[in-house]
Short mmCIF file of C-alpha atoms in Angstrom, two decimals:
data_model
loop_
_atom_site.label_atom_id
_atom_site.label_comp_id
_atom_site.label_asym_id
_atom_site.label_seq_id
_atom_site.Cartn_x
_atom_site.Cartn_y
_atom_site.Cartn_z
CA MET A 187 -43.95 -100.56 4.64
CA VAL A 188 -45.06 -99.29 1.21
CA THR A 189 -45.01 -95.57 0.43
CA PRO A 190 -48.45 -94.30 -0.67
CA PRO A 191 -48.54 -93.26 -4.34
CA ALA A 192 -49.27 -89.66 -3.39
CA GLY A 193 -46.03 -89.48 -1.40
CA SER A 194 -43.72 -91.42 -3.69
CA ALA A 195 -41.16 -89.75 -5.96
CA TYR A 196 -39.31 -90.63 -9.15
CA TYR A 197 -35.54 -90.14 -9.33
CA ASP A 198 -33.74 -89.92 -12.66
CA ASN A 199 -30.06 -89.45 -13.34
CA TYR A 200 -28.21 -89.81 -16.64
CA ILE A 201 -24.90 -88.79 -18.22
CA ARG A 202 -24.49 -88.63 -21.99
CA GLU A 203 -20.92 -88.30 -23.20
CA LYS A 204 -19.38 -87.95 -26.64
CA ASP A 205 -15.62 -88.09 -27.13
CA THR A 206 -13.49 -87.23 -30.16
CA PHE A 207 -9.77 -88.01 -30.33
CA GLN A 208 -7.11 -87.57 -33.01
CA GLU A 209 -3.35 -88.15 -32.69
CA LEU A 210 -0.29 -87.86 -34.95
CA ARG A 211 2.92 -89.59 -33.86
CA LEU A 212 6.41 -89.83 -35.41
CA ASN A 213 8.96 -92.39 -34.18
CA SER A 214 12.57 -93.06 -35.04
CA ASN A 215 13.63 -96.56 -36.04
CA LEU A 216 14.54 -98.28 -32.79
CA GLY A 217 18.33 -98.59 -32.52
CA ALA A 218 19.02 -96.96 -35.88
CA LEU A 219 20.33 -93.75 -34.31
CA PRO A 220 22.27 -92.95 -31.11
CA VAL A 221 19.07 -91.41 -29.79
CA ASP A 222 15.63 -93.04 -30.04
CA TRP A 223 12.93 -90.37 -30.20
CA THR A 224 9.19 -89.82 -30.44
CA PHE A 225 7.27 -86.65 -31.36
CA GLY A 226 3.54 -86.30 -31.27
CA ALA A 227 0.51 -84.05 -31.15
CA ALA A 228 -3.08 -84.83 -30.17
CA PHE A 229 -6.52 -83.24 -29.93
CA TYR A 230 -9.25 -84.48 -27.58
CA ARG A 231 -12.77 -83.13 -27.20
CA SER A 232 -15.12 -84.34 -24.45
CA GLN A 233 -18.78 -83.30 -24.45
CA GLU A 234 -21.36 -84.14 -21.80
CA ASP A 235 -25.09 -83.53 -21.50
CA ASN A 236 -26.09 -84.46 -17.93
CA ASN A 237 -29.41 -84.38 -16.11
CA ASN A 238 -30.56 -85.19 -12.59
CA PHE A 239 -34.06 -84.60 -11.23
CA ILE A 240 -36.63 -85.74 -8.68
CA GLU A 241 -40.36 -85.49 -9.43
CA MET A 242 -43.51 -86.52 -7.56
CA ALA A 243 -45.03 -89.70 -8.96
CA ALA A 244 -48.63 -88.48 -8.54
CA ASN A 245 -48.52 -85.21 -10.50
CA LYS A 246 -45.14 -85.38 -12.33
CA MET A 247 -44.12 -82.11 -10.63
CA GLN A 248 -40.36 -81.66 -10.32
CA VAL A 249 -39.04 -81.06 -6.80
CA ASN A 250 -35.48 -80.27 -7.89
CA LYS A 251 -33.29 -80.52 -10.94
CA ALA A 252 -29.63 -80.13 -11.89
CA ALA A 253 -28.49 -80.13 -15.51
CA GLY A 254 -25.09 -79.40 -17.04
CA LYS A 255 -23.58 -79.28 -20.52
CA TYR A 256 -19.78 -79.53 -20.72
CA THR A 257 -17.22 -79.08 -23.44
CA ARG A 258 -13.52 -79.66 -22.84
CA ASP A 259 -10.98 -79.22 -25.66
CA THR A 260 -7.47 -80.53 -24.98
CA TYR A 261 -4.46 -79.76 -27.18
CA THR A 262 -1.25 -81.69 -26.51
CA ALA A 263 2.26 -81.73 -27.98
CA TYR A 264 4.95 -84.06 -26.64
CA MET A 265 8.40 -85.48 -27.22
CA ASP A 266 10.43 -88.27 -25.63
CA ALA A 267 14.04 -89.31 -26.26
CA SER A 268 16.28 -92.08 -24.99
CA TRP A 269 20.08 -91.87 -25.31
CA ARG A 270 22.40 -94.72 -24.38
CA PHE A 271 25.44 -92.46 -24.05
CA ALA A 272 27.68 -95.20 -22.59
CA PRO A 273 27.58 -99.02 -22.67
CA THR A 274 25.86 -99.22 -19.27
CA TRP A 275 24.23 -95.76 -18.98
CA THR A 276 20.91 -94.53 -20.44
CA LEU A 277 19.44 -91.05 -20.25
CA LYS A 278 15.77 -90.41 -20.96
CA ALA A 279 14.16 -87.00 -21.29
CA GLY A 280 10.80 -85.75 -22.39
CA ALA A 281 8.33 -82.92 -22.23
CA ARG A 282 4.62 -82.43 -22.71
CA TYR A 283 2.70 -79.23 -23.31
CA THR A 284 -1.03 -79.33 -22.65
CA LYS A 285 -3.59 -76.59 -23.18
CA GLU A 286 -7.22 -77.02 -22.19
CA ASP A 287 -10.38 -74.99 -22.71
CA PHE A 288 -13.27 -75.88 -20.42
CA HIS A 289 -16.84 -74.56 -20.65
CA ILE A 290 -20.00 -75.44 -18.73
CA ASP A 291 -23.62 -74.28 -19.03
CA SER A 292 -25.76 -75.24 -16.03
CA GLN A 293 -29.36 -75.10 -14.89
CA PHE A 294 -30.64 -75.64 -11.33
CA TYR A 295 -34.17 -75.79 -9.92
CA ASN A 296 -35.30 -76.24 -6.32
CA MET A 297 -38.90 -75.59 -5.32
CA GLN A 298 -37.90 -75.05 -1.65
CA ARG A 299 -35.77 -71.97 -2.18
CA LEU A 300 -35.78 -68.58 -3.85
CA PRO A 301 -35.05 -68.09 -6.63
CA PHE A 302 -36.54 -71.39 -7.76
CA GLU A 303 -34.44 -71.58 -10.90
CA THR A 304 -30.92 -70.37 -11.73
CA GLN A 305 -28.83 -70.66 -14.88
CA GLY A 306 -25.25 -69.72 -15.59
CA SER A 307 -22.01 -70.39 -17.47
CA TYR A 308 -18.41 -70.89 -16.47
CA GLN A 309 -15.29 -70.95 -18.62
CA LYS A 310 -11.68 -71.74 -17.73
CA ASP A 311 -8.54 -71.89 -19.87
CA TYR A 312 -5.20 -73.19 -18.60
CA SER A 313 -1.95 -74.70 -19.85
CA GLU A 314 0.97 -76.62 -18.36
CA PHE A 315 4.50 -77.53 -19.47
CA LEU A 316 5.47 -80.91 -17.98
CA PRO A 317 9.08 -82.15 -18.18
CA ASN A 318 10.42 -85.59 -17.17
CA PHE A 319 13.93 -87.01 -16.80
CA ALA A 320 15.39 -90.41 -15.92
CA ILE A 321 18.87 -91.90 -15.78
CA SER A 322 19.73 -95.58 -15.33
CA LYS A 323 22.87 -97.61 -14.80
CA ASP A 324 23.17 -101.32 -15.68
CA PHE A 325 25.32 -103.67 -13.63
CA GLY A 326 25.75 -106.61 -15.94
CA LYS A 327 22.64 -107.77 -17.80
CA ASP A 328 20.53 -108.51 -14.71
CA HIS A 329 20.73 -105.45 -12.43
CA THR A 330 19.66 -101.85 -13.01
CA VAL A 331 19.56 -98.79 -10.76
CA TYR A 332 17.58 -95.74 -11.86
CA ALA A 333 16.53 -92.27 -10.73
CA SER A 334 13.77 -90.16 -12.22
CA TYR A 335 11.87 -86.89 -11.94
CA GLY A 336 8.56 -86.13 -13.60
CA GLU A 337 5.67 -83.69 -13.57
CA GLY A 338 2.05 -84.54 -14.29
CA MET A 339 -1.36 -82.96 -14.67
CA LEU A 340 -4.95 -84.10 -14.19
CA SER A 341 -7.55 -82.03 -16.04
CA GLY A 342 -9.74 -79.54 -14.21
CA GLY A 343 -13.50 -79.43 -14.64
CA GLY A 344 -16.72 -78.90 -12.79
CA THR A 345 -19.15 -80.80 -10.58
CA TRP A 346 -22.50 -80.29 -12.28
CA ILE A 347 -24.60 -81.86 -9.54
CA ALA A 348 -23.88 -79.00 -7.11
CA GLU A 349 -24.18 -75.24 -7.64
CA ALA A 350 -21.45 -72.65 -7.11
CA SER A 351 -22.23 -69.74 -4.80
CA ASP A 352 -20.60 -66.71 -3.20
CA SER A 353 -21.62 -63.94 -0.80
CA SER A 354 -24.13 -62.62 -3.35
CA GLY A 355 -25.96 -65.96 -3.55
CA TYR A 356 -26.23 -68.73 -6.10
CA LEU A 357 -24.22 -68.33 -9.31
CA GLY A 358 -26.15 -70.73 -11.52
CA HIS A 359 -23.25 -72.91 -12.68
CA GLY A 360 -21.61 -76.06 -11.40
CA LEU A 361 -18.78 -76.12 -8.88
CA PRO A 362 -15.52 -75.71 -10.86
CA TYR A 363 -12.18 -77.17 -9.82
CA ASP A 364 -8.70 -76.38 -11.18
CA PRO A 365 -6.30 -78.92 -12.70
CA GLU A 366 -4.25 -81.08 -10.39
CA THR A 367 -0.45 -80.96 -10.84
CA SER A 368 2.23 -83.17 -9.38
CA GLU A 369 5.99 -83.55 -9.00
CA VAL A 370 7.47 -86.99 -8.41
CA TYR A 371 11.03 -88.03 -7.46
CA GLU A 372 11.85 -91.75 -7.60
CA LEU A 373 14.86 -93.95 -6.94
CA GLY A 374 14.66 -97.63 -7.78
CA TYR A 375 16.37 -100.96 -8.39
CA LYS A 376 15.31 -103.81 -10.72
CA SER A 377 16.95 -107.23 -11.02
CA TYR A 378 16.65 -110.69 -12.55
CA TRP A 379 17.72 -113.90 -10.80
CA ASN A 380 17.99 -117.65 -11.37
CA ASP A 381 18.35 -117.46 -15.13
CA ARG A 382 15.69 -114.69 -15.24
CA THR A 383 12.92 -116.83 -13.78
CA ILE A 384 12.71 -114.40 -10.85
CA VAL A 385 12.12 -110.67 -11.30
CA ALA A 386 12.41 -108.31 -8.32
CA GLY A 387 12.21 -104.57 -7.93
CA ILE A 388 11.99 -101.92 -5.25
CA ASN A 389 11.67 -98.14 -5.35
CA VAL A 390 11.24 -95.19 -3.02
CA PHE A 391 9.30 -92.09 -4.02
CA ASP A 392 8.51 -88.56 -2.89
CA MET A 393 5.50 -86.91 -4.55
CA ARG A 394 4.04 -83.44 -4.07
CA VAL A 395 0.54 -82.81 -5.42
CA ASN A 396 -0.96 -79.35 -5.81
CA ASN A 397 -4.72 -78.92 -5.86
CA LEU A 398 -5.44 -82.59 -5.23
CA GLN A 399 -8.85 -83.51 -6.65
CA TYR A 400 -10.42 -85.32 -3.72
CA ALA A 401 -13.27 -87.42 -5.17
CA TYR A 402 -16.12 -88.56 -2.95
CA GLN A 403 -19.72 -89.68 -3.23
CA ASP A 404 -22.53 -87.46 -1.97
CA PRO A 405 -24.35 -89.51 0.70
CA THR A 406 -27.81 -88.23 -0.22
CA THR A 407 -27.78 -88.17 -4.04
CA GLY A 408 -25.05 -90.71 -4.72
CA ALA A 409 -23.46 -88.25 -7.15
CA ASN A 410 -19.71 -88.16 -7.62
CA MET A 411 -18.26 -84.91 -6.28
CA ILE A 412 -14.84 -83.24 -6.40
CA ALA A 413 -13.30 -81.03 -3.72
CA PRO A 414 -9.75 -79.59 -3.94
CA ILE A 415 -6.94 -79.85 -1.38
CA LYS A 416 -4.26 -77.20 -1.89
CA GLU A 417 -1.20 -79.43 -1.32
CA VAL A 418 -0.54 -83.05 -0.45
CA ARG A 419 2.77 -84.81 0.10
CA SER A 420 3.10 -88.55 -0.41
CA ARG A 421 6.21 -90.50 0.52
CA GLY A 422 6.70 -94.22 0.48
CA ILE A 423 8.24 -97.41 -0.81
CA GLU A 424 6.98 -100.03 -3.23
CA GLY A 425 8.34 -103.43 -4.13
CA SER A 426 7.49 -106.59 -6.05
CA ILE A 427 8.86 -110.04 -6.77
CA SER A 428 7.51 -112.57 -9.24
CA ALA A 429 8.82 -116.07 -9.89
CA LEU A 430 8.34 -119.01 -12.19
CA ILE A 431 8.72 -121.68 -9.50
CA ASN A 432 8.67 -124.51 -12.04
CA ASP A 433 6.99 -125.36 -15.34
CA VAL A 434 3.45 -125.10 -13.90
CA TRP A 435 3.58 -122.72 -10.91
CA GLU A 436 3.98 -118.94 -10.84
CA ALA A 437 3.78 -116.65 -7.80
CA ALA A 438 3.98 -112.92 -7.17
CA LEU A 439 4.28 -110.66 -4.14
CA ARG A 440 3.71 -106.89 -4.17
CA PHE A 441 3.86 -104.53 -1.22
CA GLY A 442 3.74 -100.82 -0.53
CA PHE A 443 3.92 -98.20 2.20
CA ASN A 444 2.46 -94.76 1.57
CA ASP A 445 2.55 -91.84 4.01
CA ALA A 446 0.16 -89.37 2.33
CA LYS A 447 -0.80 -86.25 4.30
CA VAL A 448 -2.26 -82.81 3.77
CA THR A 449 0.50 -80.18 3.95
CA GLN A 450 -1.45 -77.04 2.99
CA VAL A 451 -5.06 -75.92 2.94
CA ASP A 452 -6.59 -72.74 1.56
CA GLY A 453 -9.59 -70.63 2.50
CA TYR A 454 -12.07 -72.87 0.72
CA THR A 455 -10.87 -76.26 1.91
CA GLY A 456 -9.65 -75.05 5.30
CA ALA A 457 -13.13 -75.45 6.75
CA SER A 458 -13.14 -79.14 5.81
CA TYR A 459 -9.52 -80.30 5.78
CA SER A 460 -6.85 -80.17 8.45
CA GLU A 461 -3.11 -79.81 7.87
CA GLY A 462 -1.32 -82.99 8.83
CA ALA A 463 -4.42 -85.17 8.30
CA ARG A 464 -4.03 -88.38 6.32
CA ILE A 465 -5.53 -88.46 2.86
CA PRO A 466 -8.81 -90.38 2.73
CA PHE A 467 -8.92 -93.74 0.94
CA ALA A 468 -5.12 -94.16 0.89
CA PRO A 469 -4.08 -97.08 3.12
CA GLU A 470 -0.63 -96.80 4.65
CA HIS A 471 0.23 -100.46 3.98
CA THR A 472 -0.76 -102.79 1.13
CA VAL A 473 0.34 -106.36 0.43
CA ASN A 474 -0.84 -108.55 -2.45
CA VAL A 475 0.03 -112.22 -2.94
CA GLU A 476 -0.94 -114.15 -6.06
CA ALA A 477 -0.43 -117.75 -7.18
CA THR A 478 -1.19 -119.29 -10.58
CA TYR A 479 -1.07 -122.92 -11.73
CA TYR A 480 -0.85 -123.92 -15.42
CA GLY A 481 -2.27 -127.40 -15.96
CA GLU A 482 -3.28 -129.65 -18.85
CA ILE A 483 -6.32 -131.90 -18.88
CA SER A 484 -5.66 -133.33 -22.33
CA ASP A 485 -3.94 -132.40 -25.55
CA ASN A 486 -6.71 -129.88 -26.29
CA TRP A 487 -7.81 -128.71 -22.85
CA ARG A 488 -5.89 -126.54 -20.38
CA PHE A 489 -6.94 -125.20 -17.01
CA THR A 490 -5.43 -122.29 -15.07
CA PRO A 491 -6.56 -121.65 -11.48
CA ASN A 492 -5.52 -118.37 -9.85
CA LEU A 493 -5.78 -117.19 -6.24
CA GLY A 494 -5.10 -113.64 -5.02
CA VAL A 495 -5.07 -112.28 -1.48
CA GLY A 496 -4.91 -108.55 -0.82
CA PHE A 497 -4.15 -106.93 2.54
CA TYR A 498 -5.10 -103.27 3.04
CA GLY A 499 -3.89 -101.43 6.12
CA GLU A 500 -5.74 -98.86 8.18
CA MET A 501 -7.33 -96.19 5.99
CA ALA A 502 -8.76 -92.75 6.77
CA LEU A 503 -12.38 -92.29 5.71
CA ASP A 504 -12.98 -88.59 6.32
CA LYS A 505 -11.28 -85.31 5.52
CA GLN A 506 -10.14 -84.59 9.07
CA GLY A 507 -8.54 -88.00 9.63
CA ASN A 508 -10.82 -88.86 12.55
CA ASN A 509 -12.71 -91.81 11.07
CA PHE A 510 -10.80 -94.93 9.97
CA GLN A 511 -11.40 -98.30 8.36
CA ASP A 512 -9.42 -101.01 10.14
CA SER A 513 -7.09 -103.24 8.11
CA TYR A 514 -8.76 -106.05 6.16
CA PHE A 515 -8.18 -108.85 3.62
CA VAL A 516 -9.87 -109.40 0.25
CA VAL A 517 -9.61 -112.80 -1.46
CA ASP A 518 -10.30 -113.26 -5.19
CA ALA A 519 -10.18 -116.55 -7.12
CA ASN A 520 -10.78 -117.73 -10.66
CA VAL A 521 -10.11 -120.71 -12.91
CA ARG A 522 -9.92 -120.69 -16.71
CA PHE A 523 -10.63 -123.71 -18.93
CA ASN A 524 -9.26 -123.32 -22.46
CA TYR A 525 -10.02 -125.53 -25.45
CA ARG A 526 -7.05 -124.99 -27.78
CA ASP A 527 -7.08 -121.26 -28.57
CA ASP A 528 -10.71 -121.35 -29.63
CA PHE A 529 -12.86 -121.32 -26.48
CA GLU A 530 -12.51 -120.27 -22.87
CA ILE A 531 -14.71 -120.82 -19.81
CA ARG A 532 -13.80 -118.66 -16.80
CA LEU A 533 -15.28 -119.26 -13.36
CA TRP A 534 -14.55 -116.33 -11.04
CA GLY A 535 -15.20 -115.17 -7.51
CA VAL A 536 -14.63 -111.72 -6.00
CA ASN A 537 -14.29 -111.21 -2.23
CA VAL A 538 -14.99 -114.91 -1.73
CA THR A 539 -14.73 -114.57 2.09
CA ASP A 540 -17.42 -111.84 1.97
CA GLU A 541 -15.24 -109.31 3.82
CA ARG A 542 -17.25 -106.30 4.97
CA TYR A 543 -15.29 -103.04 4.78
CA LYS A 544 -16.10 -99.36 4.37
CA THR A 545 -15.06 -97.40 1.30
CA PHE A 546 -16.67 -94.12 2.36
CA SER A 547 -18.12 -92.71 5.59
CA VAL A 548 -19.56 -89.32 6.60
CA ASN A 549 -21.46 -87.79 9.50
CA TRP A 550 -24.56 -86.31 7.87
CA GLY A 551 -27.00 -84.44 10.10
CA GLY A 552 -25.95 -86.44 13.17
CA MET A 553 -26.19 -89.74 11.33
CA GLY A 554 -23.25 -91.88 10.32
CA LEU A 555 -23.64 -92.85 6.67
CA SER A 556 -21.28 -95.30 4.99
CA ASN A 557 -20.68 -97.05 1.69
CA TYR A 558 -19.20 -100.56 1.69
CA GLY A 559 -17.06 -102.52 -0.74
CA ASP A 560 -18.57 -105.10 -3.05
CA PRO A 561 -19.80 -108.23 -1.25
CA MET A 562 -19.05 -111.80 -2.28
CA ARG A 563 -19.79 -112.32 -6.00
CA PHE A 564 -19.46 -115.24 -8.37
CA GLY A 565 -19.83 -115.54 -12.11
CA VAL A 566 -19.07 -117.40 -15.35
CA ASP A 567 -17.58 -115.88 -18.51
CA LEU A 568 -17.68 -117.62 -21.89
CA SER A 569 -15.61 -116.48 -24.86
CA ALA A 570 -14.79 -117.77 -28.34
CA ASN A 571 -12.21 -116.80 -30.94
CA PHE A 572 -13.04 -117.12 -34.61
#
């Protein structure tokens, strides 16, 4: 069925971004002093000019429009130091201070509401001091135990595709969200075996995230949106082992368990999120197995096939933890052909078993709408060094 020209519409969406970055860093000579250190400062400016609109094809009349201009200035100062205060003990410490200024000018138009057009500005300034510490103990040259604590921050911002509102009505600017902060405790062990041809490691972690920036895709516009969750707690275990089996075979195994749940909601997110619900898009169990073969065709030609299999456990798809994606496997494969160090031909396949799995799902107006992961894809890459 073809839509008549009089009823068809044109949809346009673009994001124009300009970034400026400058950094100054000072380092000590490695090993020259009892303490190795780094000091630095950086400035980063991000500017966006975004536009999204729908207009009728017949008369070029706009049905709705959302436009936003952003400026974010980020000032950062940091230091890191490593002190081997005993033959088998190392202490690391650092700190980062970040200050950000965020500003947005927005314009919205919708011919089906009053007022038709709104405009507004929003500005937010914030700063965070973020320390980190780690201590490690070596047992011989092949075994290390470590413990660490660190704090992190993810910048705040605004969702320009949707308009902020309160009890008085529409405010004319995009939906702002505050920075996300985190605290992470970790205890781990790393080791080398069989003349260092095998590397193994395992660690447990406990992470608390405040104001988690939950990113999702709007099912009607396809726009990327951000909604905050007041507090999330994530606990789990991760491990890996990689081995050079012989001169031509290499294999790796990585696994993880992550129990990530909402621990607090506030007045805004309480209508959408439930305490105790699992965090969307965070599978409890993950396992990845990879094998690589290094072969020679002739003195000048080498070939390297690689096969990877990923297992992803059950995953929540909605904010209440009621809708889930069952566990699934994704298989990727590629083979590289190298002529000396001059040319490379890479044949690759992604999701070669064409596994069908959901990455997002929502109940919208009584309809279940879902996005799915990429289907089976194949390709060829050619590269040359000169």
